[in-house]
Coordinates of C-alpha atoms in Angstrom, one line a residue:
Chain A
M1 CA 0.1 -0.1 0.0
D2 CA 1.3 3.2 -1.0
I3 CA 1.6 6.0 2.0
I4 CA 2.6 8.9 -0.5
R5 CA 1.3 9.5 -4.0
F6 CA 2.4 12.6 -6.1
Q7 CA 0.3 13.0 -9.0
H8 CA 1.0 15.1 -11.6
V9 CA 2.8 17.8 -9.4
K10 CA 4.1 21.3 -10.1
K11 CA 5.4 24.0 -7.8
Q12 CA 6.2 27.1 -9.3
Y13 CA 7.5 29.8 -6.7
K14 CA 6.5 33.2 -6.7
T15 CA 9.8 34.3 -8.2
G16 CA 8.7 32.7 -11.5
V17 CA 11.3 29.7 -10.6
T18 CA 9.7 26.5 -11.1
A19 CA 11.1 23.8 -8.6
I20 CA 9.1 20.5 -9.6
H21 CA 8.0 19.8 -13.0
D22 CA 4.8 17.4 -13.3
L23 CA 6.3 14.7 -11.0
S24 CA 4.5 11.9 -10.4
L25 CA 5.7 9.0 -7.5
N26 CA 4.4 6.5 -5.2
I27 CA 6.2 5.7 -1.8
E28 CA 5.4 2.2 -0.2
K29 CA 4.3 1.6 3.4
G30 CA 7.3 0.8 5.6
D31 CA 10.0 1.6 3.0
F32 CA 13.2 3.6 3.4
V33 CA 13.8 5.9 0.3
F34 CA 16.8 8.3 -0.2
I35 CA 16.0 11.1 -2.2
I36 CA 19.1 12.9 -3.9
G37 CA 20.5 15.1 -6.6
S38 CA 22.2 18.5 -7.1
T39 CA 21.6 21.6 -5.3
G40 CA 18.8 23.2 -6.3
C41 CA 17.2 20.3 -7.9
G42 CA 14.1 20.4 -5.7
K43 CA 15.0 17.8 -3.3
S44 CA 13.9 20.0 -0.4
T45 CA 10.7 21.7 -1.8
L46 CA 9.6 17.7 -3.0
V47 CA 9.7 16.9 0.9
K48 CA 8.3 20.3 2.1
M49 CA 5.2 19.6 0.1
I50 CA 4.9 16.3 2.0
Y51 CA 4.3 17.9 5.2
R52 CA 2.7 21.2 3.7
A53 CA 5.3 23.5 4.5
E54 CA 5.1 24.2 0.9
K55 CA 1.7 24.1 -1.3
P56 CA 1.9 22.4 -4.8
T57 CA 0.8 25.1 -7.7
S58 CA -1.1 22.1 -9.3
G59 CA -1.5 18.3 -8.8
K60 CA -2.6 16.2 -6.3
I61 CA -0.5 15.0 -3.2
L62 CA -1.9 11.9 -1.3
V63 CA -0.3 11.8 2.2
G64 CA -2.1 8.6 3.8
G65 CA -5.1 9.0 1.6
I66 CA -5.3 12.8 2.5
N67 CA -4.7 15.4 -0.3
V68 CA -2.4 17.7 1.5
A69 CA -2.6 20.3 -1.4
K70 CA -6.1 21.0 -0.7
L71 CA -5.8 21.4 2.8
R72 CA -6.4 24.4 4.5
D73 CA -3.9 26.3 6.2
S74 CA -5.6 26.2 10.0
K75 CA -5.9 22.3 9.4
V76 CA -2.3 21.7 8.3
Y77 CA -1.9 20.9 12.1
K78 CA -3.8 17.7 11.5
I79 CA -1.4 16.0 8.9
R80 CA 1.8 17.5 11.0
R81 CA 0.4 15.1 13.7
K82 CA 1.2 12.1 11.9
I83 CA 4.5 12.8 10.3
G84 CA 7.7 13.6 12.0
V85 CA 10.3 15.7 10.8
V86 CA 14.2 16.1 11.0
F87 CA 16.4 19.1 9.7
Q88 CA 20.2 19.5 9.0
D89 CA 19.8 22.0 11.8
F90 CA 18.1 20.3 14.6
Q91 CA 15.6 22.7 15.6
L92 CA 15.7 21.9 19.1
L93 CA 14.4 24.8 22.1
S94 CA 18.2 25.7 23.3
R95 CA 16.3 26.9 26.8
S96 CA 14.5 23.7 27.3
T97 CA 16.0 20.3 28.2
V98 CA 16.3 17.0 26.1
Y99 CA 13.4 16.0 27.9
E100 CA 11.5 18.9 27.3
N101 CA 12.4 19.3 23.8
V102 CA 11.1 15.5 23.1
A103 CA 7.9 16.1 25.3
F104 CA 7.0 19.5 23.9
A105 CA 5.3 17.8 20.8
L106 CA 3.0 15.7 23.3
E107 CA 2.3 18.2 25.8
I108 CA 0.9 20.3 23.1
F109 CA -2.1 17.8 22.5
G110 CA -2.6 17.6 26.6
L111 CA -1.8 13.9 26.9
P112 CA -1.3 12.8 31.0
K113 CA 2.0 13.3 32.6
A114 CA 2.5 10.1 32.8
E115 CA 1.8 9.1 29.5
I116 CA 4.1 11.6 28.2
H117 CA 6.7 10.3 30.6
S118 CA 6.6 6.8 29.4
K119 CA 6.8 7.5 25.7
V120 CA 9.6 10.2 25.9
I121 CA 11.7 7.9 27.9
K122 CA 11.2 5.0 25.1
A123 CA 11.9 7.4 22.5
L124 CA 15.1 8.6 24.3
E125 CA 16.0 4.7 24.6
L126 CA 15.5 4.1 21.1
V127 CA 17.9 6.7 20.0
G128 CA 20.2 5.7 23.0
L129 CA 19.9 9.1 24.9
K130 CA 18.2 8.6 28.1
H131 CA 21.0 9.3 30.1
K132 CA 21.1 12.6 28.8
A133 CA 17.7 13.8 29.5
K134 CA 18.3 16.7 31.9
N135 CA 21.0 18.4 29.6
Y136 CA 20.3 21.1 27.5
P137 CA 21.0 20.9 23.6
N138 CA 24.5 23.0 24.0
Q139 CA 25.9 20.7 26.0
L140 CA 25.6 17.9 23.6
S141 CA 27.8 17.2 20.2
G142 CA 26.0 17.4 17.1
G143 CA 24.8 14.2 16.6
E144 CA 23.4 13.8 20.2
Q145 CA 21.4 16.8 19.1
Q146 CA 20.4 15.2 16.0
R147 CA 19.1 12.3 17.8
V148 CA 17.3 14.3 20.1
A149 CA 15.8 16.1 16.9
I150 CA 14.8 12.2 15.8
A151 CA 13.2 11.3 19.0
R152 CA 11.0 14.3 19.2
A153 CA 9.9 13.5 15.4
I154 CA 9.0 10.2 16.4
V155 CA 8.0 10.5 19.8
N156 CA 4.4 10.7 18.6
G157 CA 4.7 7.4 16.7
P158 CA 4.3 8.7 13.4
K159 CA 3.9 6.5 10.5
L160 CA 6.2 8.9 8.3
L161 CA 9.7 10.3 9.1
I162 CA 10.6 12.8 6.8
C163 CA 14.7 13.5 6.9
D164 CA 16.0 16.8 5.4
E165 CA 19.6 16.1 5.1
P166 CA 20.0 14.8 8.9
T167 CA 23.5 14.3 8.7
G168 CA 24.5 17.4 6.4
N169 CA 26.0 19.2 9.9
L170 CA 27.6 15.8 11.1
D171 CA 31.1 13.9 10.5
K172 CA 31.2 10.4 9.2
N173 CA 31.4 8.6 12.3
T174 CA 28.5 10.3 13.9
S175 CA 26.1 10.2 10.6
V176 CA 26.7 6.3 10.6
E177 CA 25.3 6.5 13.8
I178 CA 22.4 8.7 13.2
M179 CA 21.7 6.1 10.1
T180 CA 21.7 3.4 12.4
V181 CA 19.0 4.9 14.7
L182 CA 17.0 5.4 11.4
E183 CA 17.5 2.2 10.3
E184 CA 16.2 1.1 13.7
I185 CA 13.1 3.0 13.7
N186 CA 12.5 2.0 9.9
K187 CA 12.6 -1.4 10.8
L188 CA 9.6 -0.8 13.5
G189 CA 7.4 0.2 10.7
T190 CA 7.8 3.5 10.1
T191 CA 8.5 5.0 6.4
I192 CA 11.5 6.9 6.0
I193 CA 12.0 9.6 3.3
M194 CA 15.5 11.1 3.6
V195 CA 16.8 14.0 1.4
T196 CA 20.9 13.9 1.6
H197 CA 24.1 14.8 -0.3
D198 CA 26.3 11.9 1.3
T199 CA 26.8 9.4 -1.6
D200 CA 28.8 7.4 1.3
I201 CA 25.4 6.7 2.9
V202 CA 23.5 6.1 0.0
N203 CA 25.7 3.2 -1.4
R204 CA 25.9 1.4 2.0
M205 CA 22.3 1.4 3.1
K206 CA 21.2 -0.1 -0.2
K207 CA 17.8 1.3 -0.4
R208 CA 15.4 2.7 -2.8
V209 CA 17.2 6.1 -4.4
I210 CA 15.3 8.5 -6.5
L211 CA 17.6 10.7 -8.3
L212 CA 16.0 14.0 -9.1
D213 CA 17.4 16.5 -11.6
S214 CA 15.8 20.4 -12.5
G215 CA 12.5 19.3 -10.5
R216 CA 12.1 15.7 -12.6
I217 CA 12.8 12.3 -11.5
L218 CA 15.9 11.5 -13.5
K219 CA 16.2 7.9 -12.0
D220 CA 14.2 5.8 -9.6
Y221 CA 16.2 3.0 -8.4
E222 CA 14.9 -0.2 -6.9
K223 CA 16.3 -1.3 -3.5
G224 CA 19.7 -2.2 -3.8
T225 CA 20.4 -1.1 -7.5
Y226 CA 22.2 2.4 -6.9
K227 CA 25.8 2.3 -7.4
N228 CA 26.9 5.8 -6.9
E229 CA 26.1 7.1 -10.5
G230 CA 24.3 10.1 -11.8
I231 CA 25.2 12.4 -8.4
Q232 CA 28.4 13.7 -9.7
N233 CA 27.1 17.1 -9.6
T234 CA 26.2 17.4 -5.8
K235 CA 28.4 19.4 -3.6
Chain B
M1 CA -9.8 16.7 32.1
K2 CA -7.9 17.2 28.6
A3 CA -8.7 20.9 28.6
F4 CA -7.4 21.3 32.2
R5 CA -4.2 19.7 31.3
I6 CA -3.3 21.7 28.0
L7 CA -4.4 25.0 30.4
S8 CA -2.3 23.9 33.5
R9 CA 0.8 23.3 31.2
N10 CA 0.0 26.9 29.2
I11 CA 0.3 28.4 32.9
R12 CA 3.0 26.7 33.9
D13 CA 5.2 27.7 30.5
A14 CA 4.2 30.9 30.7
A15 CA 5.1 31.4 33.9
K16 CA 8.4 29.9 32.9
S17 CA 8.8 32.1 29.9
V18 CA 8.3 35.1 31.5
F19 CA 11.8 34.3 33.6
R20 CA 13.7 32.8 30.6
N21 CA 13.1 35.7 28.4
F22 CA 13.4 38.3 31.3
S23 CA 14.9 41.2 30.0
L24 CA 12.4 41.2 27.2
S25 CA 9.4 40.8 29.6
L26 CA 10.8 43.5 31.9
A27 CA 10.3 45.8 28.7
S28 CA 6.9 44.6 28.4
I29 CA 6.5 45.0 32.0
S30 CA 7.7 48.6 32.1
C31 CA 5.6 49.7 29.2
I32 CA 2.6 48.3 31.0
T33 CA 3.6 49.7 34.1
I34 CA 4.5 53.4 32.8
T35 CA 0.8 53.4 30.7
L36 CA -1.2 52.1 33.6
I37 CA -0.1 54.9 35.8
V38 CA -1.2 57.5 33.5
V39 CA -4.5 55.4 33.2
A40 CA -4.5 55.6 37.1
I41 CA -4.2 59.1 37.2
S42 CA -6.9 59.8 34.6
S43 CA -9.2 57.3 36.0
I44 CA -8.9 58.7 39.5
L45 CA -9.5 62.3 38.3
S46 CA -12.4 61.4 36.0
S47 CA -14.1 59.7 39.2
N48 CA -13.6 62.4 41.0
V49 CA -15.1 64.9 38.3
N50 CA -17.9 62.4 38.0
N51 CA -18.5 62.1 41.7
F52 CA -18.4 65.8 42.0
A53 CA -20.7 66.6 39.5
T54 CA -23.4 64.1 40.7
L55 CA -23.0 65.6 44.2
V56 CA -23.9 68.9 42.9
E57 CA -26.3 67.5 40.7
K58 CA -28.2 66.0 43.7
D59 CA -28.0 69.3 46.0
V60 CA -29.8 71.1 43.1
T61 CA -33.4 71.8 44.3
I62 CA -36.1 73.4 42.8
V63 CA -38.1 75.7 45.3
V64 CA -41.6 76.6 44.6
F65 CA -43.1 79.4 46.5
L66 CA -46.8 79.3 47.4
D67 CA -49.1 81.9 47.0
L68 CA -49.2 83.6 50.5
D69 CA -53.3 83.2 51.0
I70 CA -53.1 79.4 49.6
T71 CA -55.7 77.3 51.0
D72 CA -55.1 73.9 52.5
Q73 CA -56.7 72.2 49.7
T74 CA -54.7 74.1 46.9
R75 CA -51.8 73.5 48.6
Q76 CA -51.9 69.9 48.4
N77 CA -53.6 69.9 44.9
V78 CA -49.9 71.5 44.0
A79 CA -48.0 68.6 45.7
D80 CA -50.3 66.0 44.0
S81 CA -49.8 67.7 40.7
I82 CA -45.9 68.1 41.1
R83 CA -45.8 64.5 42.2
L84 CA -47.8 63.6 38.7
L85 CA -44.9 65.1 36.7
D86 CA -42.5 62.5 35.1
N87 CA -39.3 64.2 36.2
I88 CA -39.8 64.0 39.8
E89 CA -37.7 62.3 42.7
S90 CA -38.9 63.8 45.6
V91 CA -41.6 66.7 47.0
T92 CA -40.8 68.0 50.5
F93 CA -43.0 70.6 52.1
K94 CA -41.2 73.3 54.2
S95 CA -43.7 75.5 55.9
K96 CA -43.4 79.3 56.5
S97 CA -43.2 78.5 60.3
E98 CA -40.3 76.1 59.6
I99 CA -38.6 78.8 57.4
A100 CA -39.0 81.8 59.9
N101 CA -37.5 79.3 62.8
E102 CA -34.4 78.3 60.7
M103 CA -33.9 82.1 59.7
K104 CA -34.3 83.3 63.4
E105 CA -31.6 80.6 64.5
S106 CA -29.3 81.9 61.8
S107 CA -29.1 85.7 63.2
K108 CA -30.1 87.8 65.6
E109 CA -31.3 90.6 63.3
F110 CA -33.6 88.3 61.6
E111 CA -34.8 87.2 65.0
S112 CA -35.7 90.8 66.1
A113 CA -37.4 91.8 62.7
L114 CA -39.2 88.2 62.2
S115 CA -40.9 88.7 65.8
N116 CA -42.7 91.9 65.2
W117 CA -44.7 90.1 62.6
T118 CA -47.6 87.6 63.4
E119 CA -48.1 84.1 61.8
E120 CA -50.5 86.2 59.5
E121 CA -48.8 89.2 58.6
S122 CA -45.4 87.4 57.6
P123 CA -44.4 87.8 54.1
I124 CA -42.7 84.3 54.2
Q125 CA -44.2 82.1 52.0
D126 CA -44.8 78.1 52.3
T127 CA -42.6 76.1 50.1
Y128 CA -42.2 73.0 48.2
L129 CA -38.4 71.4 47.8
V130 CA -38.8 69.5 44.6
K131 CA -35.6 67.2 43.4
V132 CA -35.3 65.7 40.1
E133 CA -34.5 63.1 38.3
D134 CA -32.8 64.1 35.2
I135 CA -31.0 67.4 36.2
E136 CA -30.7 68.5 32.2
R137 CA -34.4 69.0 31.9
I138 CA -34.9 70.7 35.4
G139 CA -35.7 73.7 33.5
E140 CA -38.4 72.0 32.0
T141 CA -40.0 70.9 35.1
A142 CA -39.7 74.4 36.6
K143 CA -41.8 75.7 34.1
S144 CA -44.7 73.0 34.3
I145 CA -44.8 73.9 38.2
E146 CA -44.8 77.7 37.7
K147 CA -48.1 77.2 35.7
M148 CA -49.7 75.3 38.5
K149 CA -52.3 77.3 40.7
G150 CA -51.4 78.5 43.9
V151 CA -47.9 78.6 42.9
S152 CA -46.2 82.4 42.9
I153 CA -42.6 82.2 42.1
V154 CA -40.2 79.2 41.3
K155 CA -36.4 79.3 41.4
Y156 CA -33.7 76.7 41.1
G157 CA -30.7 79.1 40.2
E158 CA -31.5 79.3 36.5
G159 CA -28.6 79.8 34.5
M160 CA -26.2 79.1 36.7
V161 CA -27.5 75.3 36.9
E162 CA -27.3 74.9 33.1
Q163 CA -23.8 76.2 32.7
L164 CA -22.5 74.1 35.3
I165 CA -24.3 71.2 33.8
S166 CA -22.7 71.7 30.3
V167 CA -19.2 72.1 31.8
F168 CA -19.3 69.1 33.7
D169 CA -21.0 67.0 31.1
M170 CA -17.7 68.4 28.9
V171 CA -15.0 67.5 31.5
R172 CA -17.0 64.0 32.0
K173 CA -16.7 63.5 28.4
I174 CA -13.4 64.6 28.1
T175 CA -12.0 62.5 30.8
V176 CA -13.7 59.0 29.8
G177 CA -12.7 59.9 26.5
M178 CA -8.8 60.0 27.8
V179 CA -9.1 57.0 29.8
I180 CA -10.4 54.8 26.6
A181 CA -7.8 56.8 24.2
L182 CA -4.9 55.8 26.7
I183 CA -6.4 52.1 27.0
I184 CA -6.4 51.8 23.2
V185 CA -2.7 53.2 23.2
T186 CA -1.3 51.3 25.9
A187 CA -2.5 47.7 24.0
F188 CA -0.9 49.2 20.8
L189 CA 2.2 50.1 22.7
I190 CA 2.0 46.7 24.2
S191 CA 1.3 44.8 21.5
N192 CA 4.6 46.1 19.6
T193 CA 6.5 45.4 22.6
I194 CA 5.5 41.7 23.0
K195 CA 5.8 41.6 19.1
I196 CA 9.8 42.1 19.5
T197 CA 9.9 39.6 22.4
I198 CA 8.0 37.0 19.8
F199 CA 10.2 37.9 17.1
S200 CA 13.0 36.3 19.1
R201 CA 10.8 33.5 19.7
R202 CA 9.7 32.6 16.2
R203 CA 11.8 29.6 16.0
E204 CA 9.9 28.3 18.8
I205 CA 6.7 28.8 16.8
E206 CA 8.0 27.3 13.8
I207 CA 9.0 24.3 15.9
M208 CA 5.4 24.1 17.2
R209 CA 3.9 24.5 14.3
L210 CA 6.3 21.7 13.0
V211 CA 4.9 19.7 15.7
G212 CA 1.6 19.9 14.9
A213 CA 0.4 22.5 17.1
S214 CA -3.0 24.0 15.7
N215 CA -3.1 27.7 15.9
I216 CA -4.4 27.9 19.2
N217 CA -2.4 25.6 20.8
I218 CA 0.2 28.6 19.7
K219 CA -1.8 31.3 20.8
I220 CA -2.9 30.2 23.8
P221 CA 0.7 30.2 25.7
F222 CA 1.5 33.5 24.4
M223 CA -1.7 35.1 25.6
M224 CA -0.9 33.3 28.7
E225 CA 1.8 35.2 29.0
G226 CA 0.5 38.5 27.9
L227 CA -2.0 37.9 31.0
F228 CA 1.1 37.3 33.1
L229 CA 2.9 40.6 31.9
G230 CA -0.5 42.6 32.5
I231 CA -0.8 41.1 35.6
L232 CA 3.0 42.0 36.8
G233 CA 2.5 45.4 35.1
S234 CA 0.0 46.7 37.1
I235 CA 1.2 45.9 40.3
I236 CA 3.3 49.2 40.9
P237 CA 0.4 51.3 39.5
I238 CA -1.8 49.7 42.1
I239 CA 0.5 50.3 44.8
A240 CA 1.4 53.9 44.0
M241 CA -2.2 54.3 43.2
I242 CA -3.4 53.3 46.5
Y243 CA -1.0 55.1 48.5
G244 CA -0.4 58.4 46.5
Y245 CA -4.8 58.6 46.8
T246 CA -4.5 58.0 50.2
A247 CA -1.9 60.4 50.7
L248 CA -4.1 63.2 48.6
Y249 CA -7.1 62.4 50.4
E250 CA -5.7 63.0 54.1
H251 CA -3.3 65.9 52.7
F252 CA -6.4 67.8 51.6
D253 CA -8.7 66.4 54.3
G254 CA -10.9 65.0 51.5
K255 CA -11.7 68.7 50.2
M256 CA -10.3 70.2 47.2
F257 CA -9.7 73.9 46.9
S258 CA -13.4 75.0 48.6
P259 CA -15.6 72.6 51.0
F260 CA -17.8 72.0 48.1
I261 CA -15.6 70.2 46.0
R262 CA -15.2 66.8 48.2
L263 CA -12.8 64.0 46.7
I264 CA -14.5 60.4 46.8
Q265 CA -14.1 58.4 50.0
I266 CA -10.5 55.9 50.0
Q267 CA -12.4 53.0 50.7
P268 CA -13.7 51.3 48.6
F269 CA -12.5 53.7 45.8
V270 CA -8.9 52.5 45.7
Y271 CA -10.1 48.7 45.6
E272 CA -12.5 49.8 43.0
V273 CA -9.7 51.6 40.6
S274 CA -7.3 48.6 41.8
L275 CA -9.6 45.9 40.0
F276 CA -9.9 48.4 37.2
L277 CA -6.1 48.5 36.5
L278 CA -5.6 45.0 36.7
L279 CA -8.7 44.0 34.6
V280 CA -7.2 46.4 32.0
G281 CA -3.2 45.1 32.6
A282 CA -4.6 41.5 31.9
L283 CA -7.2 42.2 29.0
V284 CA -4.5 44.6 27.3
G285 CA -1.8 42.2 27.7
M286 CA -3.4 39.2 26.3
I287 CA -4.8 41.1 23.2
G288 CA -1.5 42.8 22.7
S289 CA 0.1 39.2 22.7
W290 CA -3.0 37.9 20.5
R291 CA -2.5 40.4 18.0
A292 CA 1.4 40.2 17.7
V293 CA 1.4 36.2 17.6
R294 CA -1.2 36.5 14.4
K295 CA 1.4 37.6 12.4
Y296 CA 3.7 34.6 12.9
L297 CA 0.8 32.0 12.4
K298 CA 0.7 32.0 8.5
I299 CA 2.4 28.8 7.1

């Protein structure tokens, strides 16, 4: 079953730049998909449209059966609650502890304290940071901060996790750590879509790879068939 | 239960946030404090003018002088007809002997002059003292009384009363207008100060949006924070107002310039103004925050 379906999606910015041209794409539930391509090829725009940070100019985007292209601004939060998002720059609240950062997403919904506690601890255990729950983000390394961001993204048990260059700011070893965590989450049944520049990671993971070029799908590699090709142009 | 949890979390977070963003909170609080002090001064002024005007208006009486040779029946008829008029609050009879006695008590000259006359010879007339409900229509009421049979003269301080009323009315309108204008200006000022606070926290709002907070989820904590800032900002004005007014009242012994201009009693007046300031601070803080956060709620 497809969790995401793009049907003839076009995105043109107000500046006149067309980021995505007539793009159609299906992503299956439980899949792990890399989206790669050179800078400015529309990777970020593509994933932003999934969690409705951008609205397509035309076409249909079905996420879990809901057409997010038609979603009103005031209803966007409904889809956001079902999707976890992780960014290159972590996006943590610097004045809140690790625990508070992760609990933040649940507190908004008014869950009971005990339930929040057990969910937060579970998420922190999954990313291996339970012992740092009381630390502040600036007391953590980059890799640890990213793991906190991942814990926050999955604490609500989303079916879909979007990672926009999650290893972009991290060194090689730390990137491997992050990928291990992501793979773990994927094994638990969460669909993961990851935008990246890092060909090493893509090579090693042997997952489905979608190569974008100038807003079009240049090639869609089945699981394990990608062999470091067609991405010479990346930074 | 769920709503209660969300609310208590919001209150806790708002309190935390006020202290975490202390320097910016202080800016908002000072802004509220300063404007509320001005609001306090003008509301004290406005209330006192109002109070004085009401007191004077209450004192205004129509004195109806009755004919010297009036019969008891006609006198009674006059009272009944006056009571039938629609603008009447009370009608009191004051007989000529009562008036004569008052005059005798007031000075020796009157006493010797009045003692020369018998009851029948006395030029003093029986009177009705009439209080009206609507002071602005006093002239009209006085005219209707004047036409009645048995009434010789009607006096109410014509000219002076009308002038006084129009002056009071103007002062009242100006002071009330000033208070309202000040409140609006405060709301704008606070809104702008809070906007700066929120600008430094737009990242927090972005993250809230990202994890699926609805607009209400985002607005409520900021409004709570505005409420706290408003309440904190009203503390100094309230204390200053209570002590300031008490000192003023005691210094002038409750009167100003002349014994006629009486100040409003300290209690419960200062508590009423305190409550008003607290409410204005809280409301204005909330509205200011709500206005300020709106801008960041677009996707």
